[in-house]
Coordinates of C-alpha atoms in Angstrom, one line a residue:
Chain A
G17 CA 0.2 0.0 0.0
A18 CA 1.4 3.6 -0.6
V19 CA 2.9 5.2 2.3
V20 CA 1.9 8.1 4.6
S21 CA 4.7 9.6 6.7
Q22 CA 3.8 11.3 10.0
H23 CA 6.7 13.5 11.8
P24 CA 7.3 13.8 14.7
S25 CA 6.2 10.7 16.6
R26 CA 6.6 11.7 19.8
V27 CA 6.5 15.5 21.1
I28 CA 6.2 16.9 24.8
C29 CA 6.0 20.7 24.8
K30 CA 5.1 23.4 27.7
S31 CA 1.8 24.5 28.0
G32 CA 1.7 27.8 26.6
T33 CA 3.6 27.1 23.4
S34 CA 2.5 25.7 19.6
V35 CA 3.6 22.7 18.2
K36 CA 3.4 21.8 14.4
I37 CA 3.2 18.0 12.9
E38 CA 4.0 17.3 9.6
C39 CA 2.1 14.5 7.5
R40 CA 3.4 13.6 3.8
S41 CA 2.5 11.0 1.1
L42 CA 5.6 9.7 0.3
D43 CA 4.7 7.9 -3.1
F44 CA 1.3 9.3 -4.3
Q45 CA -0.3 12.7 -5.0
A46 CA -3.1 13.5 -1.9
T47 CA -5.8 15.4 -3.2
T48 CA -7.4 15.4 0.5
M49 CA -6.2 14.8 3.6
F50 CA -7.8 14.4 6.9
W51 CA -6.2 14.8 10.7
Y52 CA -8.3 12.6 13.5
R53 CA -7.8 12.8 17.1
Q54 CA -7.5 9.6 19.4
F55 CA -8.2 9.5 22.8
P56 CA -6.7 6.7 25.1
K57 CA -8.8 3.1 24.5
K58 CA -11.2 5.2 21.9
S59 CA -11.6 5.4 18.1
L60 CA -10.5 8.3 16.1
M61 CA -12.2 11.5 15.8
L62 CA -12.0 13.2 12.6
M63 CA -10.9 16.9 13.5
A64 CA -10.7 18.4 9.9
T65 CA -10.7 17.7 6.4
S66 CA -8.0 19.4 4.1
N67 CA -8.0 19.6 0.2
E68 CA -4.8 21.0 -1.3
G69 CA -4.7 24.7 -2.0
S70 CA -7.9 25.8 -0.4
K71 CA -8.9 26.1 3.6
A72 CA -9.7 22.7 5.6
T73 CA -13.1 21.8 6.9
Y74 CA -13.7 21.6 10.5
E75 CA -15.5 19.1 12.5
Q76 CA -18.3 20.7 14.6
G77 CA -16.7 21.1 18.1
V78 CA -13.2 21.4 16.7
E79 CA -11.4 24.8 17.2
K80 CA -10.1 26.0 14.0
D81 CA -7.9 28.9 15.3
K82 CA -6.3 26.4 17.5
F83 CA -5.6 23.3 15.4
L84 CA -4.2 25.4 12.1
I85 CA -4.3 23.1 9.1
N86 CA -2.4 23.9 6.1
H87 CA -2.4 21.7 3.1
A88 CA 0.3 23.8 0.5
S89 CA 1.0 20.9 -1.7
L90 CA -0.4 17.6 -2.8
T91 CA 2.3 15.9 -0.4
L92 CA 2.6 17.5 2.7
S93 CA -0.3 18.8 4.9
T94 CA 0.7 20.4 8.7
L95 CA -1.4 20.9 11.6
T96 CA -0.2 23.1 14.1
V97 CA -1.5 22.9 17.9
T98 CA -1.6 26.7 19.0
S99 CA -1.0 27.9 22.7
A100 CA -0.9 24.3 23.5
H101 CA -2.6 23.3 27.1
P102 CA -2.5 19.8 29.0
E103 CA -6.1 18.8 27.8
D104 CA -4.7 19.0 24.4
S105 CA -2.3 16.0 25.0
S106 CA -3.5 13.0 22.9
F107 CA -2.5 11.0 19.7
Y108 CA -3.0 12.8 16.2
I109 CA -2.9 10.6 13.2
C110 CA -3.2 12.0 9.4
S111 CA -4.5 10.3 6.9
A112 CA -4.6 10.8 3.3
R113 CA -6.3 9.7 0.0
A114 CA -5.5 9.9 -3.6
G115 CA -9.0 10.6 -4.9
F116 CA -12.3 11.2 -3.6
G117 CA -14.6 9.0 -1.1
N118 CA -14.1 5.3 -3.1
T119 CA -10.7 5.1 -3.1
E120 CA -8.3 3.9 -0.2
A121 CA -7.2 5.7 2.8
F122 CA -3.8 5.4 4.1
F123 CA -3.0 6.4 7.9
G124 CA 0.6 8.1 9.5
Q125 CA 2.0 6.5 12.5
G126 CA 0.6 8.7 14.5
T127 CA 1.9 11.7 17.0
R128 CA 1.7 11.4 20.7
L129 CA 1.6 15.0 22.0
T130 CA 2.1 15.7 25.9
V131 CA 1.8 19.1 27.1
V132 CA 2.9 19.7 30.3
Chain B
K27 CA -25.5 10.5 11.3
Q28 CA -23.7 7.5 10.5
E29 CA -22.9 5.3 13.3
V30 CA -20.5 2.4 13.2
T31 CA -20.2 -0.6 16.0
Q32 CA -18.4 -3.3 16.5
I33 CA -18.8 -6.4 18.4
P34 CA -17.0 -7.4 20.3
A35 CA -15.1 -5.0 22.2
A36 CA -12.4 -7.4 23.3
L37 CA -11.7 -11.0 22.0
S38 CA -8.9 -13.4 23.4
V39 CA -8.5 -16.5 21.6
P40 CA -5.8 -19.4 22.0
E41 CA -3.3 -19.5 18.4
G42 CA -4.8 -21.5 15.7
E43 CA -8.5 -20.4 16.3
N44 CA -10.6 -19.0 13.3
L45 CA -12.4 -15.8 14.7
V46 CA -15.1 -13.4 13.5
L47 CA -15.1 -9.8 13.9
N48 CA -18.1 -8.1 13.6
C49 CA -19.0 -4.2 12.4
S50 CA -22.5 -3.0 11.6
F51 CA -23.3 0.7 10.1
T52 CA -26.7 2.6 10.4
D53 CA -26.6 4.5 6.9
S54 CA -26.1 2.0 3.9
A55 CA -25.7 4.2 1.4
I56 CA -21.5 4.2 1.5
Y57 CA -18.9 4.4 -1.0
N58 CA -16.9 1.6 0.7
L59 CA -15.8 -0.2 4.0
Q60 CA -12.4 -0.5 5.1
W61 CA -10.9 -2.6 8.0
F62 CA -7.7 -1.4 9.9
R63 CA -5.4 -2.7 12.4
Q64 CA -3.8 -0.6 15.0
D65 CA -1.0 -1.6 17.3
P66 CA -0.7 0.1 20.7
G67 CA 0.9 3.9 20.3
K68 CA 0.9 3.3 16.6
G69 CA -0.9 4.3 13.4
L70 CA -3.3 2.2 11.5
T71 CA -2.5 -0.1 8.8
S72 CA -4.9 -0.6 6.0
L73 CA -6.1 -4.3 5.6
L74 CA -9.0 -4.7 3.4
L75 CA -11.1 -2.2 1.4
I76 CA -14.6 -3.4 -0.1
Q77 CA -15.9 -1.4 -2.4
S78 CA -19.9 -0.8 -2.3
S79 CA -20.3 -3.1 -5.5
Q80 CA -18.3 -6.0 -4.0
R81 CA -19.4 -8.9 -1.4
E82 CA -15.9 -9.7 0.0
Q83 CA -12.1 -9.3 -0.4
T84 CA -9.7 -11.6 0.4
S85 CA -5.7 -11.1 1.6
G86 CA -3.9 -14.1 3.0
R87 CA -5.3 -15.4 6.1
L88 CA -7.9 -12.4 6.2
N89 CA -11.6 -12.3 4.5
A90 CA -14.1 -9.5 4.9
S91 CA -17.5 -9.6 3.6
L92 CA -20.2 -6.6 2.6
D93 CA -23.7 -6.9 3.3
K94 CA -24.4 -3.6 2.8
S95 CA -28.5 -3.9 2.7
S96 CA -28.1 -5.0 6.2
G97 CA -25.3 -2.5 7.2
R98 CA -23.3 -5.3 8.0
S99 CA -19.2 -6.5 7.5
T100 CA -17.2 -9.4 9.2
L101 CA -13.4 -9.8 9.0
Y102 CA -12.5 -13.2 9.3
I103 CA -9.0 -14.0 10.5
A104 CA -8.0 -18.1 9.7
A105 CA -5.1 -20.2 12.0
S106 CA -4.8 -17.0 14.2
Q107 CA -1.5 -16.3 15.7
P108 CA 0.2 -14.4 18.3
G109 CA 1.3 -11.6 16.0
D110 CA -2.4 -10.9 15.2
S111 CA -3.1 -9.0 18.5
A112 CA -4.3 -5.7 18.0
T113 CA -7.0 -3.3 17.9
Y114 CA -9.2 -4.1 14.2
L115 CA -11.1 -1.0 13.4
C116 CA -13.3 -1.0 10.4
A117 CA -14.4 2.4 9.0
V118 CA -17.3 3.3 6.2
G119 CA -16.3 6.0 3.7
G120 CA -19.3 8.1 2.3
G121 CA -22.9 7.4 3.0
L122 CA -25.7 10.2 2.6
T123 CA -25.3 11.0 6.5
G124 CA -21.5 10.5 6.9
G125 CA -20.3 12.9 4.5
G126 CA -19.0 12.0 1.0
N127 CA -15.2 11.9 1.3
K128 CA -14.9 11.0 5.1
L129 CA -14.3 7.7 6.8
T130 CA -16.9 6.9 10.1
F131 CA -14.9 4.7 12.3
G132 CA -16.3 2.1 14.9
T133 CA -15.2 1.5 18.1
G134 CA -12.9 -1.3 17.4
T135 CA -12.3 -4.8 19.0
Q136 CA -9.4 -5.4 20.9
L137 CA -7.8 -9.0 19.8
K138 CA -5.5 -10.7 21.8
V139 CA -4.3 -14.3 20.7
E140 CA -2.6 -16.4 23.1
L141 CA 0.0 -19.0 23.0

């Protein structure tokens, strides 16, 4: 299957700082990328959908000013957690598709964010 | 709103046993259904993708079926091995209430295969 690389895999930051997470599709062009958040022993919660060159679409209840998403190219999307607080500590996972809804989705390795 | 449920939530079996994981969804107008594997602290590995026009897909010891009209899918794992221990997630793509391009995930089945 196609490869999606997410970096970093783990990050610890101080409360009030910002953290950027990168998601890259290594061997295909991702027209759409998705960002998920996963709480312990829970399933994945979709945060936002981003299409290359346009603004991300955020799910209800997700603060777009806190979770900034940029999809500047067909192979790179970034999630920036701004002014992080301990409650933002979580596992963040990105996903990418080469086409629309009937194409296979591939996932990154995830990023464990800990805010202290 | 599309809702996806997986049963059982947890399963422990002896090595070598064949097993079935279940997934049900409320909105049958889907594009596809995907099964994933997640190891602790890791991302998701895609196992099988079934398009809405298909009834099943096979890969090695894995076989996934889809009955769109009844809103059900099963993942069959033959001759289970300790290395199969992981959380298995099903996700449905699209649907009238799911949002065309999105995946809606189930709650997962945590599988443990014991020696």
